[in-house]
Amino acid sequence: MGEIKISPDYNWFRSTVPLKRIIVDDDDSKVWSLYDAGPRNLRCPIIFLPPVSGTADVFFQQILALTSWGYRVISLQYPVYWDFLEFCDGFRKLLDHLQLDKVHIFGASLGGFLAQKFAEYTYKSPRVHSLVLCNTFSDTSIFNQSWTANSFWLMPGFMLKKIVLGNFATGPVDPKMADAIDFMVDRLESLGQGELASRLTLNCQNSYVEPHKIKDIAVTIMDVFDHSALSQEAKEEMYKLYPNARRAHLKTGGNFPYLCRSAEVNLYVQIHLRQFHGTKYAAIDPTMVSAEELEVHKASFEEEL
């Protein structure tokens, strides 16, 4: 059994933060699963979107740390959606249900691409205030699988899992990275054929981000130098797409730094969110921020205006 699954932190998380299930579509088989932790009065929380292999609990270390600092954190597991328009419409309905006008989004891999597409989808009436994009991409053509995207729904679950596992790190990795991979393999095993097929379809169907629609959104690009499935070319494309983005580089951490390098990831998320302290888009309880810090942010905010 993987170390993370039996760790005190994970067991504490599972015993204290309830998993909610919400249906917002006419089709009641489309169920959003989510953890919503931290101060409920905050109307602009940070939302975490997982990669193809992930479930809502892969961000448990971010939920535990950020809520202890006063942030409201929501981690999602999306239902079966077969195209971006359907996903974006469902996500918008979920935010409406949760009574959230705007949110910050942390997206990992496919989750990061979905976050960008949602920001693009809602650009005329913005719902995304900022993005943290972790090991993610801006164009699905990097996977060279657009020709197979329409056939994933036909494949049995074991074949789909094999495709996903092919992108996991191979070769020697440090113990924490090995534990993270074990945990993600376990999470992958918990996903049904429909969930995996739909996620791989979204991951590979021909699509790209239109940067002019989301140019006014604050972005932090978080990437890892070693053992990441993302090519250097895909990383360079992200830098070109968001020339003004903040960059958060991790030397190690592979595909799942939020599990094996959680302290670094949590610090970078905190730094990203700090720019919104003292505004109506703060994701943190104002009582958890010092008066001096609020003054600094207020002054820098007024300068920007």
GROMACS .gro file of C-alpha atoms in nm:
model
  305
    1MET     CA    1   0.000   0.000   0.000
    2GLY     CA    2   0.133   0.347  -0.090
    3GLU     CA    3   0.277   0.563   0.186
    4ILE     CA    4   0.053   0.860   0.106
    5LYS     CA    5  -0.268   0.660   0.130
    6ILE     CA    6  -0.186   0.546   0.484
    7SER     CA    7  -0.026   0.873   0.598
    8PRO     CA    8  -0.170   1.058   0.901
    9ASP     CA    9  -0.222   1.372   0.689
   10TYR     CA   10  -0.430   1.190   0.427
   11ASN     CA   11  -0.636   1.008   0.688
   12TRP     CA   12  -0.692   1.332   0.879
   13PHE     CA   13  -0.806   1.498   0.556
   14ARG     CA   14  -1.048   1.217   0.469
   15SER     CA   15  -1.195   1.217   0.818
   16THR     CA   16  -1.240   1.594   0.848
   17VAL     CA   17  -1.326   1.728   0.500
   18PRO     CA   18  -1.648   1.582   0.356
   19LEU     CA   19  -1.676   1.489  -0.011
   20LYS     CA   20  -1.981   1.652  -0.167
   21ARG     CA   21  -2.161   1.542  -0.482
   22ILE     CA   22  -2.350   1.798  -0.689
   23ILE     CA   23  -2.559   1.763  -1.006
   24VAL     CA   24  -2.608   2.078  -1.215
   25ASP     CA   25  -2.696   1.930  -1.555
   26ASP     CA   26  -3.029   1.791  -1.673
   27ASP     CA   27  -2.850   1.457  -1.704
   28ASP     CA   28  -2.836   1.331  -1.344
   29SER     CA   29  -2.552   1.091  -1.427
   30LYS     CA   30  -2.320   1.392  -1.449
   31VAL     CA   31  -2.204   1.430  -1.089
   32TRP     CA   32  -1.940   1.680  -0.974
   33SER     CA   33  -1.746   1.556  -0.670
   34LEU     CA   34  -1.578   1.822  -0.461
   35TYR     CA   35  -1.413   1.917  -0.136
   36ASP     CA   36  -1.498   2.269  -0.017
   37ALA     CA   37  -1.289   2.379   0.282
   38GLY     CA   38  -1.207   2.705   0.455
   39PRO     CA   39  -1.419   3.017   0.522
   40ARG     CA   40  -1.749   2.988   0.332
   41ASN     CA   41  -1.805   3.363   0.337
   42LEU     CA   42  -1.522   3.410   0.083
   43ARG     CA   43  -1.671   3.454  -0.264
   44CYS     CA   44  -1.355   3.414  -0.474
   45PRO     CA   45  -1.190   3.089  -0.363
   46ILE     CA   46  -0.916   2.898  -0.536
   47ILE     CA   47  -1.040   2.592  -0.725
   48PHE     CA   48  -0.815   2.295  -0.806
   49LEU     CA   49  -0.867   2.090  -1.124
   50PRO     CA   50  -0.687   1.752  -1.150
   51PRO     CA   51  -0.502   1.587  -1.439
   52VAL     CA   52  -0.638   1.293  -1.644
   53SER     CA   53  -0.543   1.040  -1.376
   54GLY     CA   54  -0.649   1.251  -1.079
   55THR     CA   55  -0.939   1.266  -0.837
   56ALA     CA   56  -1.040   1.556  -0.612
   57ASP     CA   57  -0.831   1.424  -0.321
   58VAL     CA   58  -0.495   1.448  -0.505
   59PHE     CA   59  -0.479   1.808  -0.379
   60PHE     CA   60  -0.538   1.715  -0.013
   61GLN     CA   61  -0.206   1.868   0.095
   62GLN     CA   62  -0.299   2.201  -0.065
   63ILE     CA   63  -0.640   2.191   0.104
   64LEU     CA   64  -0.489   2.121   0.448
   65ALA     CA   65  -0.215   2.385   0.423
   66LEU     CA   66  -0.406   2.667   0.254
   67THR     CA   67  -0.715   2.639   0.475
   68SER     CA   68  -0.491   2.647   0.784
   69TRP     CA   69  -0.366   2.986   0.657
   70GLY     CA   70  -0.722   3.115   0.610
   71TYR     CA   71  -0.789   3.044   0.241
   72ARG     CA   72  -1.106   2.893   0.096
   73VAL     CA   73  -1.013   2.599  -0.124
   74ILE     CA   74  -1.233   2.385  -0.351
   75SER     CA   75  -1.097   2.073  -0.520
   76LEU     CA   76  -1.306   1.925  -0.800
   77GLN     CA   77  -1.352   1.600  -0.984
   78TYR     CA   78  -1.539   1.659  -1.307
   79PRO     CA   79  -1.811   1.437  -1.453
   80VAL     CA   80  -1.801   1.269  -1.793
   81TYR     CA   81  -1.793   1.544  -2.058
   82TRP     CA   82  -1.691   1.471  -2.415
   83ASP     CA   83  -1.613   1.820  -2.545
   84PHE     CA   84  -1.490   2.154  -2.411
   85LEU     CA   85  -1.816   2.340  -2.465
   86GLU     CA   86  -2.002   2.082  -2.259
   87PHE     CA   87  -1.740   2.095  -1.983
   88CYS     CA   88  -1.736   2.476  -1.973
   89ASP     CA   89  -2.116   2.495  -1.962
   90GLY     CA   90  -2.124   2.243  -1.676
   91PHE     CA   91  -1.849   2.424  -1.485
   92ARG     CA   92  -2.032   2.757  -1.523
   93LYS     CA   93  -2.350   2.598  -1.385
   94LEU     CA   94  -2.151   2.457  -1.092
   95LEU     CA   95  -2.012   2.803  -1.006
   96ASP     CA   96  -2.366   2.942  -1.030
   97HIS     CA   97  -2.487   2.667  -0.794
   98LEU     CA   98  -2.207   2.750  -0.548
   99GLN     CA   99  -2.291   3.123  -0.587
  100LEU     CA  100  -1.938   3.210  -0.697
  101ASP     CA  101  -1.909   3.497  -0.945
  102LYS     CA  102  -1.532   3.476  -0.993
  103VAL     CA  103  -1.266   3.226  -0.891
  104HIS     CA  104  -0.894   3.158  -0.902
  105ILE     CA  105  -0.807   2.826  -1.064
  106PHE     CA  106  -0.508   2.595  -1.014
  107GLY     CA  107  -0.504   2.344  -1.299
  108ALA     CA  108  -0.266   2.050  -1.336
  109SER     CA  109  -0.199   1.914  -1.687
  110LEU     CA  110  -0.546   1.854  -1.841
  111GLY     CA  111  -0.693   2.052  -1.549
  112GLY     CA  112  -0.478   2.349  -1.652
  113PHE     CA  113  -0.592   2.325  -2.014
  114LEU     CA  114  -0.957   2.308  -1.901
  115ALA     CA  115  -0.899   2.612  -1.679
  116GLN     CA  116  -0.767   2.810  -1.976
  117LYS     CA  117  -1.056   2.699  -2.198
  118PHE     CA  118  -1.307   2.800  -1.929
  119ALA     CA  119  -1.144   3.144  -1.895
  120GLU     CA  120  -1.165   3.176  -2.273
  121TYR     CA  121  -1.528   3.055  -2.277
  122THR     CA  122  -1.636   3.314  -2.018
  123TYR     CA  123  -1.419   3.604  -2.139
  124LYS     CA  124  -1.716   3.829  -2.225
  125SER     CA  125  -1.849   3.790  -1.872
  126PRO     CA  126  -1.533   3.683  -1.683
  127ARG     CA  127  -1.557   3.412  -1.420
  128VAL     CA  128  -1.183   3.347  -1.382
  129HIS     CA  129  -0.982   3.607  -1.194
  130SER     CA  130  -0.645   3.432  -1.207
  131LEU     CA  131  -0.476   3.108  -1.310
  132VAL     CA  132  -0.198   2.889  -1.171
  133LEU     CA  133  -0.101   2.650  -1.451
  134CYS     CA  134   0.099   2.349  -1.335
  135ASN     CA  135   0.275   2.123  -1.588
  136THR     CA  136   0.015   2.219  -1.844
  137PHE     CA  137  -0.015   2.302  -2.213
  138SER     CA  138  -0.196   2.540  -2.449
  139ASP     CA  139  -0.245   2.319  -2.755
  140THR     CA  140  -0.353   1.953  -2.758
  141SER     CA  141  -0.161   1.890  -3.082
  142ILE     CA  142   0.153   1.829  -2.870
  143PHE     CA  143   0.018   1.480  -2.796
  144ASN     CA  144  -0.012   1.387  -3.167
  145GLN     CA  145  -0.323   1.187  -3.088
  146SER     CA  146  -0.605   1.399  -3.230
  147TRP     CA  147  -0.670   1.121  -3.484
  148THR     CA  148  -0.741   0.870  -3.202
  149ALA     CA  149  -0.939   1.111  -2.980
  150ASN     CA  150  -1.273   0.998  -3.122
  151SER     CA  151  -1.205   0.630  -3.053
  152PHE     CA  152  -1.124   0.641  -2.679
  153TRP     CA  153  -1.489   0.585  -2.591
  154LEU     CA  154  -1.468   0.241  -2.757
  155MET     CA  155  -1.162   0.122  -2.566
  156PRO     CA  156  -1.186  -0.096  -2.254
  157GLY     CA  157  -1.072   0.055  -1.923
  158PHE     CA  158  -0.747  -0.145  -1.898
  159MET     CA  159  -0.629  -0.009  -2.235
  160LEU     CA  160  -0.708   0.347  -2.133
  161LYS     CA  161  -0.517   0.303  -1.805
  162LYS     CA  162  -0.221   0.169  -2.000
  163ILE     CA  163  -0.222   0.483  -2.218
  164VAL     CA  164  -0.223   0.708  -1.910
  165LEU     CA  165   0.046   0.506  -1.731
  166GLY     CA  166   0.267   0.546  -2.038
  167ASN     CA  167   0.308   0.914  -1.941
  168PHE     CA  168   0.415   0.841  -1.583
  169ALA     CA  169   0.784   0.878  -1.495
  170THR     CA  170   1.002   0.574  -1.550
  171GLY     CA  171   1.349   0.508  -1.416
  172PRO     CA  172   1.491   0.599  -1.077
  173VAL     CA  173   1.307   0.867  -0.879
  174ASP     CA  174   1.338   0.978  -0.519
  175PRO     CA  175   1.115   0.812  -0.254
  176LYS     CA  176   0.866   1.100  -0.234
  177MET     CA  177   0.817   1.101  -0.610
  178ALA     CA  178   0.775   0.722  -0.603
  179ASP     CA  179   0.507   0.760  -0.334
  180ALA     CA  180   0.331   1.026  -0.545
  181ILE     CA  181   0.330   0.795  -0.849
  182ASP     CA  182   0.195   0.506  -0.638
  183PHE     CA  183  -0.084   0.730  -0.508
  184MET     CA  184  -0.175   0.850  -0.859
  185VAL     CA  185  -0.179   0.491  -0.989
  186ASP     CA  186  -0.422   0.409  -0.708
  187ARG     CA  187  -0.639   0.709  -0.801
  188LEU     CA  188  -0.627   0.604  -1.166
  189GLU     CA  189  -0.755   0.259  -1.068
  190SER     CA  190  -1.058   0.422  -0.904
  191LEU     CA  191  -1.171   0.588  -1.230
  192GLY     CA  192  -1.428   0.416  -1.450
  193GLN     CA  193  -1.401   0.357  -1.825
  194GLY     CA  194  -1.630   0.652  -1.908
  195GLU     CA  195  -1.436   0.895  -1.686
  196LEU     CA  196  -1.101   0.795  -1.837
  197ALA     CA  197  -1.225   0.784  -2.196
  198SER     CA  198  -1.384   1.129  -2.170
  199ARG     CA  199  -1.075   1.283  -2.008
  200LEU     CA  200  -0.842   1.137  -2.271
  201THR     CA  201  -1.082   1.262  -2.540
  202LEU     CA  202  -1.064   1.616  -2.396
  203ASN     CA  203  -0.687   1.583  -2.361
  204CYS     CA  204  -0.633   1.483  -2.724
  205GLN     CA  205  -0.914   1.629  -2.936
  206ASN     CA  206  -0.795   1.909  -3.161
  207SER     CA  207  -0.804   2.235  -2.961
  208TYR     CA  208  -0.587   2.527  -2.854
  209VAL     CA  209  -0.608   2.833  -2.630
  210GLU     CA  210  -0.687   3.172  -2.784
  211PRO     CA  211  -0.460   3.404  -2.581
  212HIS     CA  212  -0.622   3.734  -2.684
  213LYS     CA  213  -0.936   3.632  -2.495
  214ILE     CA  214  -0.760   3.584  -2.161
  215LYS     CA  215  -0.477   3.837  -2.181
  216ASP     CA  216  -0.603   4.036  -1.879
  217ILE     CA  217  -0.595   3.743  -1.637
  218ALA     CA  218  -0.311   3.717  -1.383
  219VAL     CA  219  -0.119   3.394  -1.453
  220THR     CA  220   0.151   3.196  -1.274
  221ILE     CA  221   0.313   2.918  -1.475
  222MET     CA  222   0.444   2.638  -1.253
  223ASP     CA  223   0.664   2.377  -1.411
  224VAL     CA  224   0.913   2.110  -1.314
  225PHE     CA  225   1.255   2.057  -1.471
  226ASP     CA  226   1.290   1.681  -1.419
  227HIS     CA  227   1.077   1.372  -1.485
  228SER     CA  228   0.789   1.577  -1.626
  229ALA     CA  229   0.587   1.434  -1.916
  230LEU     CA  230   0.561   1.784  -2.061
  231SER     CA  231   0.807   1.856  -2.342
  232GLN     CA  232   1.034   2.159  -2.339
  233GLU     CA  233   0.858   2.273  -2.657
  234ALA     CA  234   0.520   2.273  -2.476
  235LYS     CA  235   0.671   2.473  -2.189
  236GLU     CA  236   0.819   2.730  -2.429
  237GLU     CA  237   0.478   2.768  -2.596
  238MET     CA  238   0.324   2.849  -2.257
  239TYR     CA  239   0.588   3.116  -2.191
  240LYS     CA  240   0.520   3.272  -2.531
  241LEU     CA  241   0.145   3.264  -2.476
  242TYR     CA  242   0.174   3.437  -2.137
  243PRO     CA  243   0.477   3.669  -2.164
  244ASN     CA  244   0.379   3.858  -1.847
  245ALA     CA  245   0.312   3.550  -1.636
  246ARG     CA  246   0.496   3.489  -1.314
  247ARG     CA  247   0.711   3.177  -1.329
  248ALA     CA  248   0.738   2.921  -1.053
  249HIS     CA  249   1.010   2.667  -1.130
  250LEU     CA  250   1.060   2.349  -0.931
  251LYS     CA  251   1.388   2.163  -0.987
  252THR     CA  252   1.230   1.829  -0.902
  253GLY     CA  253   0.882   1.689  -0.856
  254GLY     CA  254   0.791   1.512  -1.179
  255ASN     CA  255   0.431   1.514  -1.299
  256PHE     CA  256   0.279   1.545  -0.952
  257PRO     CA  257   0.466   1.812  -0.753
  258TYR     CA  258   0.153   1.896  -0.550
  259LEU     CA  259   0.195   1.553  -0.387
  260CYS     CA  260   0.572   1.512  -0.357
  261ARG     CA  261   0.683   1.877  -0.332
  262SER     CA  262   0.372   2.011  -0.160
  263ALA     CA  263   0.553   2.267   0.059
  264GLU     CA  264   0.704   2.438  -0.249
  265VAL     CA  265   0.377   2.423  -0.443
  266ASN     CA  266   0.180   2.562  -0.148
  267LEU     CA  267   0.428   2.848  -0.110
  268TYR     CA  268   0.400   2.938  -0.480
  269VAL     CA  269   0.020   2.928  -0.462
  270GLN     CA  270   0.032   3.157  -0.159
  271ILE     CA  271   0.264   3.399  -0.340
  272HIS     CA  272   0.028   3.400  -0.640
  273LEU     CA  273  -0.280   3.470  -0.426
  274ARG     CA  274  -0.109   3.736  -0.216
  275GLN     CA  275  -0.147   3.995  -0.494
  276PHE     CA  276  -0.526   3.990  -0.434
  277HIS     CA  277  -0.518   4.043  -0.058
  278GLY     CA  278  -0.727   4.340   0.049
  279THR     CA  279  -0.942   4.328  -0.267
  280LYS     CA  280  -1.285   4.175  -0.322
  281TYR     CA  281  -1.108   3.893  -0.507
  282ALA     CA  282  -0.909   3.782  -0.203
  283ALA     CA  283  -0.925   3.406  -0.143
  284ILE     CA  284  -0.818   3.451   0.220
  285ASP     CA  285  -1.001   3.552   0.537
  286PRO     CA  286  -0.897   3.919   0.588
  287THR     CA  287  -0.848   3.857   0.961
  288MET     CA  288  -0.558   3.626   0.867
  289VAL     CA  289  -0.373   3.909   0.690
  290SER     CA  290  -0.179   4.170   0.886
  291ALA     CA  291  -0.277   4.536   0.858
  292GLU     CA  292   0.073   4.619   0.728
  293GLU     CA  293   0.045   4.364   0.450
  294LEU     CA  294  -0.299   4.490   0.354
  295GLU     CA  295  -0.163   4.845   0.327
  296VAL     CA  296   0.117   4.727   0.097
  297HIS     CA  297  -0.128   4.543  -0.129
  298LYS     CA  298  -0.373   4.831  -0.126
  299ALA     CA  299  -0.099   5.071  -0.234
  300SER     CA  300   0.023   4.843  -0.516
  301PHE     CA  301  -0.338   4.785  -0.627
  302GLU     CA  302  -0.404   5.159  -0.646
  303GLU     CA  303  -0.082   5.206  -0.847
  304GLU     CA  304  -0.206   4.951  -1.101
  305LEU     CA  305  -0.533   5.141  -1.132
   0.00000   0.00000   0.00000
